[in-house]
Amino acid sequence: MPKPLLFSFLFLSLSLLSNATILTLSQQFKEAPQFYNSPDCPSITNTNTNNKNKNNDICYDGAVHVAMTLDTQYIRGSMAAILSVLQHSSCPENNIFHFVTTATANASLLRATLSTSFPYLKFQIYPFDDTHVSGLISTSIRSALDCPLNYARSYLPNILPSCVRRVVYLDSDLVLVDDIAKLAATPLGGDDTVLAAPEYCNANFTYYFTLTFWSNPSLSLTFANRKPCYFNTGVMVIDLDRWRAGDYTNKIEEWMELQKRMRIYQLGSLPPFLLVFAGKIAPVDHKWNQHGLGGDNFRGLCRDLHPGPVSLLHWSGKGKPWARLDANRPCPLDALWAPYDLLQTPFALDS
């Protein structure tokens, strides 16, 4: 090999090795306590008898299935969310997690990180090929909303194995302070109801769509004979069987394709969900999504809790509790997230 090529190869190899080391060491997490089922927990049974199936270990009837996206940018929030779910579950061993990552993510590193902090966690990691959806995404008011992984929730019925029939979808910037099994057991009602989420009918629904949308009769009639209300897609109970039967992923994509041709909304992955499901979902008590704690999409200012009880705290918005804590500019409610933070600090590593 010529010397210039040899030196280039060595430099590239050292750079890649250095980057891999930084990625491995940049965030290390403590091992979480192990949580056990209470004596009256129901046993969960494996419904997949095909031992050659790689998803065999997560096909359990009676389990609470939880789906989340997972990436290096938000993994600190994800780890806190997982801990909160387990800590407040009456049957933590019956929870099974499904993590969706980008196809280019270091799945081995993410798997090792999860297994180190949660050695007994039942989970599966699924790569999400975002090639198709990337071509459908339009720019929104905040660049973080344009991440293709943000749209993975629209593809969960295609990503997860068919043995998973119902799932609780959770964002990474939240913590639970109640038993997730209660949320998972939310009744969906009629056969055509696909998902459940807290609704906020006092919110100005017209805000979520542009004047172009509302001034076009053929578009605004989308909500005719419906009572549409805003709901936050960061906490949802989804019947995957009904979603698959109704081909709702395709319906969401149709609205995204229209958005590429004419600007009908500004807020990323949320409006297509509203267009397809608003006014057709099963209601959930507001305590299951005390959202907006991250402030608005521009400044991320501190906010108070909504009136009423709390089962789930959600830092949706620009401000994230771990970032504000690290910057020594926390909001008062960020102190409620901090006990679930598993990040191994340099002081803890030294000691």
mmCIF file of C-alpha atoms in Angstrom:
data_model
loop_
_atom_site.group_PDB
_atom_site.id
_atom_site.type_symbol
_atom_site.label_atom_id
_atom_site.label_comp_id
_atom_site.label_asym_id
_atom_site.label_seq_id
_atom_site.Cartn_x
_atom_site.Cartn_y
_atom_site.Cartn_z
ATOM 1 C CA MET A 1 0.000 0.000 0.000
ATOM 2 C CA PRO A 2 1.473 3.452 -0.924
ATOM 3 C CA LYS A 3 2.527 5.528 2.098
ATOM 4 C CA PRO A 4 -0.070 8.326 1.595
ATOM 5 C CA LEU A 5 -2.857 5.751 1.454
ATOM 6 C CA LEU A 6 -1.419 3.892 4.450
ATOM 7 C CA PHE A 7 -1.325 7.069 6.557
ATOM 8 C CA SER A 8 -4.863 7.983 5.477
ATOM 9 C CA PHE A 9 -6.080 4.512 6.403
ATOM 10 C CA LEU A 10 -4.379 4.676 9.825
ATOM 11 C CA PHE A 11 -5.777 8.152 10.513
ATOM 12 C CA LEU A 12 -9.295 7.041 9.565
ATOM 13 C CA SER A 13 -9.006 3.926 11.710
ATOM 14 C CA LEU A 14 -7.816 5.921 14.718
ATOM 15 C CA SER A 15 -10.605 8.461 14.205
ATOM 16 C CA LEU A 16 -13.250 5.766 14.077
ATOM 17 C CA LEU A 17 -11.778 4.072 17.145
ATOM 18 C CA SER A 18 -11.719 7.388 18.999
ATOM 19 C CA ASN A 19 -15.317 8.176 18.049
ATOM 20 C CA ALA A 20 -16.458 4.716 19.117
ATOM 21 C CA THR A 21 -14.698 5.140 22.461
ATOM 22 C CA ILE A 22 -16.306 8.540 22.999
ATOM 23 C CA LEU A 23 -19.718 7.116 22.130
ATOM 24 C CA THR A 24 -19.210 4.280 24.576
ATOM 25 C CA LEU A 25 -17.960 6.455 27.428
ATOM 26 C CA SER A 26 -19.884 9.709 26.924
ATOM 27 C CA GLN A 27 -22.856 8.574 29.009
ATOM 28 C CA GLN A 28 -22.674 5.730 31.488
ATOM 29 C CA PHE A 29 -25.615 4.740 33.626
ATOM 30 C CA LYS A 30 -25.955 3.167 37.042
ATOM 31 C CA GLU A 31 -27.599 -0.196 37.536
ATOM 32 C CA ALA A 32 -31.196 0.195 38.653
ATOM 33 C CA PRO A 33 -32.648 -1.845 41.512
ATOM 34 C CA GLN A 34 -34.417 -5.028 40.545
ATOM 35 C CA PHE A 35 -38.181 -4.936 40.960
ATOM 36 C CA TYR A 36 -40.340 -7.988 41.620
ATOM 37 C CA ASN A 37 -43.978 -8.907 41.086
ATOM 38 C CA SER A 38 -46.348 -8.736 44.011
ATOM 39 C CA PRO A 39 -47.830 -12.109 45.071
ATOM 40 C CA ASP A 40 -51.164 -11.495 43.371
ATOM 41 C CA CYS A 41 -49.696 -10.708 39.938
ATOM 42 C CA PRO A 42 -51.089 -12.848 37.111
ATOM 43 C CA SER A 43 -48.674 -15.127 35.338
ATOM 44 C CA ILE A 44 -47.933 -14.288 31.717
ATOM 45 C CA THR A 45 -47.753 -17.079 29.162
ATOM 46 C CA ASN A 46 -45.716 -17.276 26.004
ATOM 47 C CA THR A 47 -48.091 -17.426 23.042
ATOM 48 C CA ASN A 48 -45.396 -18.151 20.470
ATOM 49 C CA THR A 49 -44.334 -21.788 20.382
ATOM 50 C CA ASN A 50 -41.897 -21.304 17.498
ATOM 51 C CA ASN A 51 -38.546 -21.442 19.281
ATOM 52 C CA LYS A 52 -36.739 -20.357 16.129
ATOM 53 C CA ASN A 53 -38.543 -17.001 16.113
ATOM 54 C CA LYS A 54 -36.243 -14.230 17.363
ATOM 55 C CA ASN A 55 -39.267 -12.501 18.927
ATOM 56 C CA ASN A 56 -40.269 -15.630 20.843
ATOM 57 C CA ASP A 57 -39.251 -14.178 24.189
ATOM 58 C CA ILE A 58 -41.607 -11.178 23.984
ATOM 59 C CA CYS A 59 -44.790 -12.870 22.762
ATOM 60 C CA TYR A 60 -46.515 -13.076 26.135
ATOM 61 C CA ASP A 61 -50.261 -13.000 26.631
ATOM 62 C CA GLY A 62 -51.254 -10.867 29.610
ATOM 63 C CA ALA A 63 -48.082 -8.773 29.571
ATOM 64 C CA VAL A 64 -48.054 -4.980 29.480
ATOM 65 C CA HIS A 65 -46.293 -4.058 26.251
ATOM 66 C CA VAL A 66 -44.549 -0.677 26.213
ATOM 67 C CA ALA A 67 -43.132 0.908 23.049
ATOM 68 C CA MET A 68 -40.568 3.712 22.986
ATOM 69 C CA THR A 69 -38.068 5.140 20.550
ATOM 70 C CA LEU A 70 -34.435 4.955 21.577
ATOM 71 C CA ASP A 71 -31.443 6.980 20.453
ATOM 72 C CA THR A 72 -28.222 8.346 21.947
ATOM 73 C CA GLN A 73 -29.556 11.912 22.090
ATOM 74 C CA TYR A 74 -32.513 11.096 24.360
ATOM 75 C CA ILE A 75 -31.270 7.912 26.025
ATOM 76 C CA ARG A 76 -30.881 9.637 29.376
ATOM 77 C CA GLY A 77 -34.569 10.476 29.343
ATOM 78 C CA SER A 78 -35.448 6.967 28.167
ATOM 79 C CA MET A 79 -33.543 5.360 31.031
ATOM 80 C CA ALA A 80 -35.400 7.529 33.543
ATOM 81 C CA ALA A 81 -38.732 6.664 31.948
ATOM 82 C CA ILE A 82 -38.009 2.927 32.080
ATOM 83 C CA LEU A 83 -37.014 3.148 35.739
ATOM 84 C CA SER A 84 -40.191 5.037 36.598
ATOM 85 C CA VAL A 85 -42.356 2.437 34.847
ATOM 86 C CA LEU A 86 -40.721 -0.432 36.726
ATOM 87 C CA GLN A 87 -40.612 1.314 40.089
ATOM 88 C CA HIS A 88 -44.334 2.077 40.125
ATOM 89 C CA SER A 89 -45.577 -1.182 38.585
ATOM 90 C CA SER A 90 -47.347 -3.652 40.816
ATOM 91 C CA CYS A 91 -46.224 -6.368 38.370
ATOM 92 C CA PRO A 92 -42.910 -5.064 36.948
ATOM 93 C CA GLU A 93 -41.845 -8.489 35.693
ATOM 94 C CA ASN A 94 -44.900 -8.500 33.439
ATOM 95 C CA ASN A 95 -43.738 -5.422 31.522
ATOM 96 C CA ILE A 96 -42.159 -5.983 28.125
ATOM 97 C CA PHE A 97 -40.437 -3.119 26.335
ATOM 98 C CA HIS A 98 -40.163 -2.585 22.599
ATOM 99 C CA PHE A 99 -37.504 -0.060 21.559
ATOM 100 C CA VAL A 100 -37.445 1.388 18.051
ATOM 101 C CA THR A 101 -34.140 2.824 16.826
ATOM 102 C CA THR A 102 -32.870 4.241 13.574
ATOM 103 C CA ALA A 103 -31.442 1.679 11.174
ATOM 104 C CA THR A 104 -28.016 3.319 11.520
ATOM 105 C CA ALA A 105 -27.991 3.345 15.333
ATOM 106 C CA ASN A 106 -25.431 1.313 17.236
ATOM 107 C CA ALA A 107 -27.928 -1.305 18.393
ATOM 108 C CA SER A 108 -25.260 -3.319 20.212
ATOM 109 C CA LEU A 109 -24.283 -0.301 22.297
ATOM 110 C CA LEU A 110 -27.899 0.544 23.101
ATOM 111 C CA ARG A 111 -28.608 -3.076 24.022
ATOM 112 C CA ALA A 112 -25.544 -3.214 26.278
ATOM 113 C CA THR A 113 -26.521 0.065 27.951
ATOM 114 C CA LEU A 114 -30.022 -1.195 28.685
ATOM 115 C CA SER A 115 -28.806 -4.585 29.909
ATOM 116 C CA THR A 116 -26.232 -3.025 32.216
ATOM 117 C CA SER A 117 -28.742 -0.800 33.979
ATOM 118 C CA PHE A 118 -31.673 -3.242 33.765
ATOM 119 C CA PRO A 119 -30.213 -6.791 33.740
ATOM 120 C CA TYR A 120 -33.637 -8.408 34.130
ATOM 121 C CA LEU A 121 -35.561 -6.259 31.664
ATOM 122 C CA LYS A 122 -37.567 -8.054 28.987
ATOM 123 C CA PHE A 123 -37.040 -6.053 25.804
ATOM 124 C CA GLN A 124 -36.501 -6.144 22.086
ATOM 125 C CA ILE A 125 -34.836 -3.576 19.808
ATOM 126 C CA TYR A 126 -36.206 -2.951 16.319
ATOM 127 C CA PRO A 127 -34.399 -1.000 13.577
ATOM 128 C CA PHE A 128 -36.611 1.554 11.834
ATOM 129 C CA ASP A 129 -35.805 2.092 8.168
ATOM 130 C CA ASP A 130 -36.694 5.758 7.790
ATOM 131 C CA THR A 131 -35.857 5.965 4.067
ATOM 132 C CA HIS A 132 -39.521 6.070 3.072
ATOM 133 C CA VAL A 133 -40.823 8.427 5.747
ATOM 134 C CA SER A 134 -37.890 10.837 5.303
ATOM 135 C CA GLY A 135 -39.289 11.693 1.887
ATOM 136 C CA LEU A 136 -42.661 12.554 3.429
ATOM 137 C CA ILE A 137 -41.462 14.817 6.255
ATOM 138 C CA SER A 138 -42.020 18.555 5.898
ATOM 139 C CA THR A 139 -40.114 21.130 7.914
ATOM 140 C CA SER A 140 -41.874 22.254 11.096
ATOM 141 C CA ILE A 141 -41.503 25.050 13.634
ATOM 142 C CA ARG A 142 -38.733 23.204 15.534
ATOM 143 C CA SER A 143 -36.013 21.072 13.927
ATOM 144 C CA ALA A 144 -36.224 18.395 16.656
ATOM 145 C CA LEU A 145 -39.764 17.646 15.466
ATOM 146 C CA ASP A 146 -38.458 16.760 12.005
ATOM 147 C CA CYS A 147 -36.407 13.758 13.142
ATOM 148 C CA PRO A 148 -37.605 10.666 11.233
ATOM 149 C CA LEU A 149 -37.609 8.644 14.461
ATOM 150 C CA ASN A 150 -40.333 11.024 15.662
ATOM 151 C CA TYR A 151 -42.586 9.414 13.070
ATOM 152 C CA ALA A 152 -41.858 5.817 14.099
ATOM 153 C CA ARG A 153 -45.015 5.738 16.249
ATOM 154 C CA SER A 154 -47.026 5.775 13.002
ATOM 155 C CA TYR A 155 -45.337 2.528 11.963
ATOM 156 C CA LEU A 156 -45.493 0.549 15.208
ATOM 157 C CA PRO A 157 -48.087 -1.947 13.881
ATOM 158 C CA ASN A 158 -45.683 -2.766 11.037
ATOM 159 C CA ILE A 159 -42.552 -2.827 13.190
ATOM 160 C CA LEU A 160 -43.728 -4.898 16.155
ATOM 161 C CA PRO A 161 -44.497 -8.616 15.770
ATOM 162 C CA SER A 162 -48.122 -9.587 15.167
ATOM 163 C CA CYS A 163 -48.270 -11.327 18.547
ATOM 164 C CA VAL A 164 -48.221 -7.881 20.173
ATOM 165 C CA ARG A 165 -51.856 -6.828 19.980
ATOM 166 C CA ARG A 166 -51.960 -3.802 22.301
ATOM 167 C CA VAL A 167 -49.183 -1.422 23.296
ATOM 168 C CA VAL A 168 -48.667 1.646 25.433
ATOM 169 C CA TYR A 169 -46.582 4.164 23.518
ATOM 170 C CA LEU A 170 -44.455 6.526 25.627
ATOM 171 C CA ASP A 171 -42.175 9.421 24.740
ATOM 172 C CA SER A 172 -38.694 9.548 26.258
ATOM 173 C CA ASP A 173 -39.170 12.819 28.179
ATOM 174 C CA LEU A 174 -41.561 11.605 30.855
ATOM 175 C CA VAL A 175 -41.805 9.679 34.102
ATOM 176 C CA LEU A 176 -44.668 7.684 35.569
ATOM 177 C CA VAL A 177 -45.675 7.871 39.221
ATOM 178 C CA ASP A 178 -48.473 5.323 38.933
ATOM 179 C CA ASP A 179 -48.946 1.734 37.766
ATOM 180 C CA ILE A 180 -48.729 1.513 33.982
ATOM 181 C CA ALA A 181 -51.016 -1.536 34.024
ATOM 182 C CA LYS A 182 -53.900 0.816 34.849
ATOM 183 C CA LEU A 183 -53.174 2.856 31.732
ATOM 184 C CA ALA A 184 -52.715 -0.246 29.579
ATOM 185 C CA ALA A 185 -56.125 -1.549 30.672
ATOM 186 C CA THR A 186 -57.954 1.513 29.315
ATOM 187 C CA PRO A 187 -61.148 0.308 27.563
ATOM 188 C CA LEU A 188 -61.251 1.309 23.913
ATOM 189 C CA GLY A 189 -64.968 0.846 23.454
ATOM 190 C CA GLY A 190 -66.363 0.105 19.998
ATOM 191 C CA ASP A 191 -64.679 -2.090 17.427
ATOM 192 C CA ASP A 192 -63.572 0.914 15.369
ATOM 193 C CA THR A 193 -61.719 2.716 18.182
ATOM 194 C CA VAL A 194 -57.994 2.308 17.623
ATOM 195 C CA LEU A 195 -56.349 4.319 20.345
ATOM 196 C CA ALA A 196 -56.874 6.034 23.691
ATOM 197 C CA ALA A 197 -55.244 9.184 25.009
ATOM 198 C CA PRO A 198 -56.080 12.158 27.227
ATOM 199 C CA GLU A 199 -58.060 14.743 25.250
ATOM 200 C CA TYR A 200 -57.866 18.499 25.757
ATOM 201 C CA CYS A 201 -61.037 19.956 24.298
ATOM 202 C CA ASN A 202 -60.393 23.424 25.730
ATOM 203 C CA ALA A 203 -57.357 23.831 23.475
ATOM 204 C CA ASN A 204 -57.838 25.895 20.327
ATOM 205 C CA PHE A 205 -58.044 23.120 17.758
ATOM 206 C CA THR A 206 -57.825 25.521 14.800
ATOM 207 C CA TYR A 207 -54.274 26.395 15.893
ATOM 208 C CA TYR A 208 -52.929 23.038 14.712
ATOM 209 C CA PHE A 209 -53.735 23.686 11.039
ATOM 210 C CA THR A 210 -53.059 26.518 8.652
ATOM 211 C CA LEU A 211 -55.473 28.977 7.069
ATOM 212 C CA THR A 212 -54.945 27.066 3.825
ATOM 213 C CA PHE A 213 -56.489 24.014 5.471
ATOM 214 C CA TRP A 214 -59.461 25.743 7.103
ATOM 215 C CA SER A 215 -60.287 27.837 4.024
ATOM 216 C CA ASN A 216 -60.518 24.761 1.811
ATOM 217 C CA PRO A 217 -63.984 23.185 2.262
ATOM 218 C CA SER A 218 -62.886 19.786 1.013
ATOM 219 C CA LEU A 219 -60.196 19.704 3.707
ATOM 220 C CA SER A 220 -61.985 21.306 6.651
ATOM 221 C CA LEU A 221 -64.914 18.915 6.131
ATOM 222 C CA THR A 222 -62.509 16.202 7.329
ATOM 223 C CA PHE A 223 -63.818 16.910 10.833
ATOM 224 C CA ALA A 224 -67.500 16.957 9.875
ATOM 225 C CA ASN A 225 -69.633 14.783 12.178
ATOM 226 C CA ARG A 226 -66.700 14.582 14.594
ATOM 227 C CA LYS A 227 -65.965 16.438 17.817
ATOM 228 C CA PRO A 228 -62.218 16.797 17.371
ATOM 229 C CA CYS A 229 -60.056 17.636 20.367
ATOM 230 C CA TYR A 230 -56.322 18.029 20.696
ATOM 231 C CA PHE A 231 -54.466 15.060 22.175
ATOM 232 C CA ASN A 232 -50.757 14.586 22.792
ATOM 233 C CA THR A 233 -49.246 11.637 20.915
ATOM 234 C CA GLY A 234 -46.511 11.120 23.509
ATOM 235 C CA VAL A 235 -48.794 8.906 25.613
ATOM 236 C CA MET A 236 -51.155 6.550 23.792
ATOM 237 C CA VAL A 237 -52.755 3.150 24.237
ATOM 238 C CA ILE A 238 -52.947 1.546 20.797
ATOM 239 C CA ASP A 239 -54.862 -1.505 19.606
ATOM 240 C CA LEU A 240 -52.406 -2.780 17.011
ATOM 241 C CA ASP A 241 -54.807 -5.355 15.570
ATOM 242 C CA ARG A 242 -57.401 -2.674 14.803
ATOM 243 C CA TRP A 243 -54.730 -0.357 13.420
ATOM 244 C CA ARG A 244 -53.472 -3.047 11.079
ATOM 245 C CA ALA A 245 -57.002 -3.955 9.971
ATOM 246 C CA GLY A 246 -57.812 -0.311 9.234
ATOM 247 C CA ASP A 247 -54.484 0.394 7.463
ATOM 248 C CA TYR A 248 -54.081 3.605 9.446
ATOM 249 C CA THR A 249 -50.402 4.006 8.621
ATOM 250 C CA ASN A 250 -51.379 4.526 4.991
ATOM 251 C CA LYS A 251 -54.028 7.089 6.009
ATOM 252 C CA ILE A 252 -51.428 9.070 7.963
ATOM 253 C CA GLU A 253 -49.042 8.937 5.019
ATOM 254 C CA GLU A 254 -51.724 10.289 2.673
ATOM 255 C CA TRP A 255 -51.980 13.450 4.787
ATOM 256 C CA MET A 256 -48.201 13.762 4.866
ATOM 257 C CA GLU A 257 -48.117 13.536 1.079
ATOM 258 C CA LEU A 258 -50.713 16.309 0.846
ATOM 259 C CA GLN A 259 -48.660 18.435 3.257
ATOM 260 C CA LYS A 260 -45.735 18.194 0.820
ATOM 261 C CA ARG A 261 -47.931 19.726 -1.885
ATOM 262 C CA MET A 262 -49.701 22.387 0.184
ATOM 263 C CA ARG A 263 -48.847 23.629 3.675
ATOM 264 C CA ILE A 264 -51.751 22.541 5.896
ATOM 265 C CA TYR A 265 -49.980 22.295 9.289
ATOM 266 C CA GLN A 266 -46.788 23.321 11.116
ATOM 267 C CA LEU A 267 -46.186 20.843 13.947
ATOM 268 C CA GLY A 268 -44.408 17.741 12.666
ATOM 269 C CA SER A 269 -45.880 14.296 13.383
ATOM 270 C CA LEU A 270 -48.842 15.460 15.514
ATOM 271 C CA PRO A 271 -51.254 16.934 12.911
ATOM 272 C CA PRO A 272 -51.529 13.769 10.776
ATOM 273 C CA PHE A 273 -52.591 11.911 13.928
ATOM 274 C CA LEU A 274 -55.199 14.576 14.638
ATOM 275 C CA LEU A 275 -56.495 14.435 11.073
ATOM 276 C CA VAL A 276 -56.969 10.673 11.249
ATOM 277 C CA PHE A 277 -57.995 10.145 14.872
ATOM 278 C CA ALA A 278 -59.218 13.373 16.533
ATOM 279 C CA GLY A 279 -62.791 12.883 17.693
ATOM 280 C CA LYS A 280 -62.502 9.120 17.312
ATOM 281 C CA ILE A 281 -60.373 8.120 20.291
ATOM 282 C CA ALA A 282 -61.216 6.685 23.689
ATOM 283 C CA PRO A 283 -60.681 9.233 26.472
ATOM 284 C CA VAL A 284 -58.091 8.808 29.212
ATOM 285 C CA ASP A 285 -57.963 10.729 32.477
ATOM 286 C CA HIS A 286 -55.769 13.834 32.197
ATOM 287 C CA LYS A 287 -53.633 12.616 35.091
ATOM 288 C CA TRP A 288 -51.970 10.218 32.644
ATOM 289 C CA ASN A 289 -50.359 13.043 30.683
ATOM 290 C CA GLN A 290 -49.427 16.131 32.639
ATOM 291 C CA HIS A 291 -47.759 17.423 29.491
ATOM 292 C CA GLY A 292 -46.096 20.680 28.486
ATOM 293 C CA LEU A 293 -43.582 20.731 31.340
ATOM 294 C CA GLY A 294 -40.833 21.439 28.806
ATOM 295 C CA GLY A 295 -42.454 24.759 27.953
ATOM 296 C CA ASP A 296 -43.338 25.899 24.434
ATOM 297 C CA ASN A 297 -41.535 24.981 21.220
ATOM 298 C CA PHE A 298 -39.490 28.191 21.130
ATOM 299 C CA ARG A 299 -38.169 29.173 24.577
ATOM 300 C CA GLY A 300 -38.953 26.181 26.793
ATOM 301 C CA LEU A 301 -39.985 28.298 29.772
ATOM 302 C CA CYS A 302 -41.003 26.773 33.095
ATOM 303 C CA ARG A 303 -44.597 25.685 33.517
ATOM 304 C CA ASP A 304 -46.776 24.518 36.378
ATOM 305 C CA LEU A 305 -48.809 21.338 36.601
ATOM 306 C CA HIS A 306 -52.360 21.294 35.356
ATOM 307 C CA PRO A 307 -54.922 21.172 38.186
ATOM 308 C CA GLY A 308 -55.790 17.691 39.400
ATOM 309 C CA PRO A 309 -54.070 14.391 40.255
ATOM 310 C CA VAL A 310 -50.863 13.220 38.573
ATOM 311 C CA SER A 311 -49.957 9.762 37.263
ATOM 312 C CA LEU A 312 -47.490 10.805 34.556
ATOM 313 C CA LEU A 313 -45.262 13.871 34.190
ATOM 314 C CA HIS A 314 -44.349 14.788 30.616
ATOM 315 C CA TRP A 315 -41.685 17.338 29.650
ATOM 316 C CA SER A 316 -43.013 17.879 26.141
ATOM 317 C CA GLY A 317 -41.796 21.125 24.616
ATOM 318 C CA LYS A 318 -38.327 22.514 24.032
ATOM 319 C CA GLY A 319 -36.942 22.312 27.579
ATOM 320 C CA LYS A 320 -35.792 18.914 28.866
ATOM 321 C CA PRO A 321 -35.174 18.361 32.581
ATOM 322 C CA TRP A 322 -31.730 16.748 32.193
ATOM 323 C CA ALA A 323 -30.487 19.650 30.049
ATOM 324 C CA ARG A 324 -31.797 22.277 32.458
ATOM 325 C CA LEU A 325 -30.367 20.430 35.466
ATOM 326 C CA ASP A 326 -26.946 20.141 33.804
ATOM 327 C CA ALA A 327 -27.022 23.860 32.990
ATOM 328 C CA ASN A 328 -27.890 24.695 36.627
ATOM 329 C CA ARG A 329 -31.055 26.388 35.385
ATOM 330 C CA PRO A 330 -33.721 23.891 36.440
ATOM 331 C CA CYS A 331 -37.414 24.575 36.620
ATOM 332 C CA PRO A 332 -39.070 23.702 39.933
ATOM 333 C CA LEU A 333 -40.776 20.606 38.523
ATOM 334 C CA ASP A 334 -37.483 19.234 37.151
ATOM 335 C CA ALA A 335 -36.778 18.121 40.723
ATOM 336 C CA LEU A 336 -39.509 15.504 40.231
ATOM 337 C CA TRP A 337 -37.574 13.992 37.305
ATOM 338 C CA ALA A 338 -34.159 13.988 38.992
ATOM 339 C CA PRO A 339 -34.728 10.936 41.291
ATOM 340 C CA TYR A 340 -35.147 8.741 38.197
ATOM 341 C CA ASP A 341 -31.924 9.946 36.536
ATOM 342 C CA LEU A 342 -29.545 6.982 36.235
ATOM 343 C CA LEU A 343 -26.650 8.924 34.731
ATOM 344 C CA GLN A 344 -23.336 7.969 36.305
ATOM 345 C CA THR A 345 -21.658 11.253 37.167
ATOM 346 C CA PRO A 346 -17.860 11.731 37.033
ATOM 347 C CA PHE A 347 -17.806 12.097 40.839
ATOM 348 C CA ALA A 348 -19.604 8.775 41.251
ATOM 349 C CA LEU A 349 -17.176 7.129 38.819
ATOM 350 C CA ASP A 350 -14.171 8.462 40.743
ATOM 351 C CA SER A 351 -15.540 7.348 44.086
#
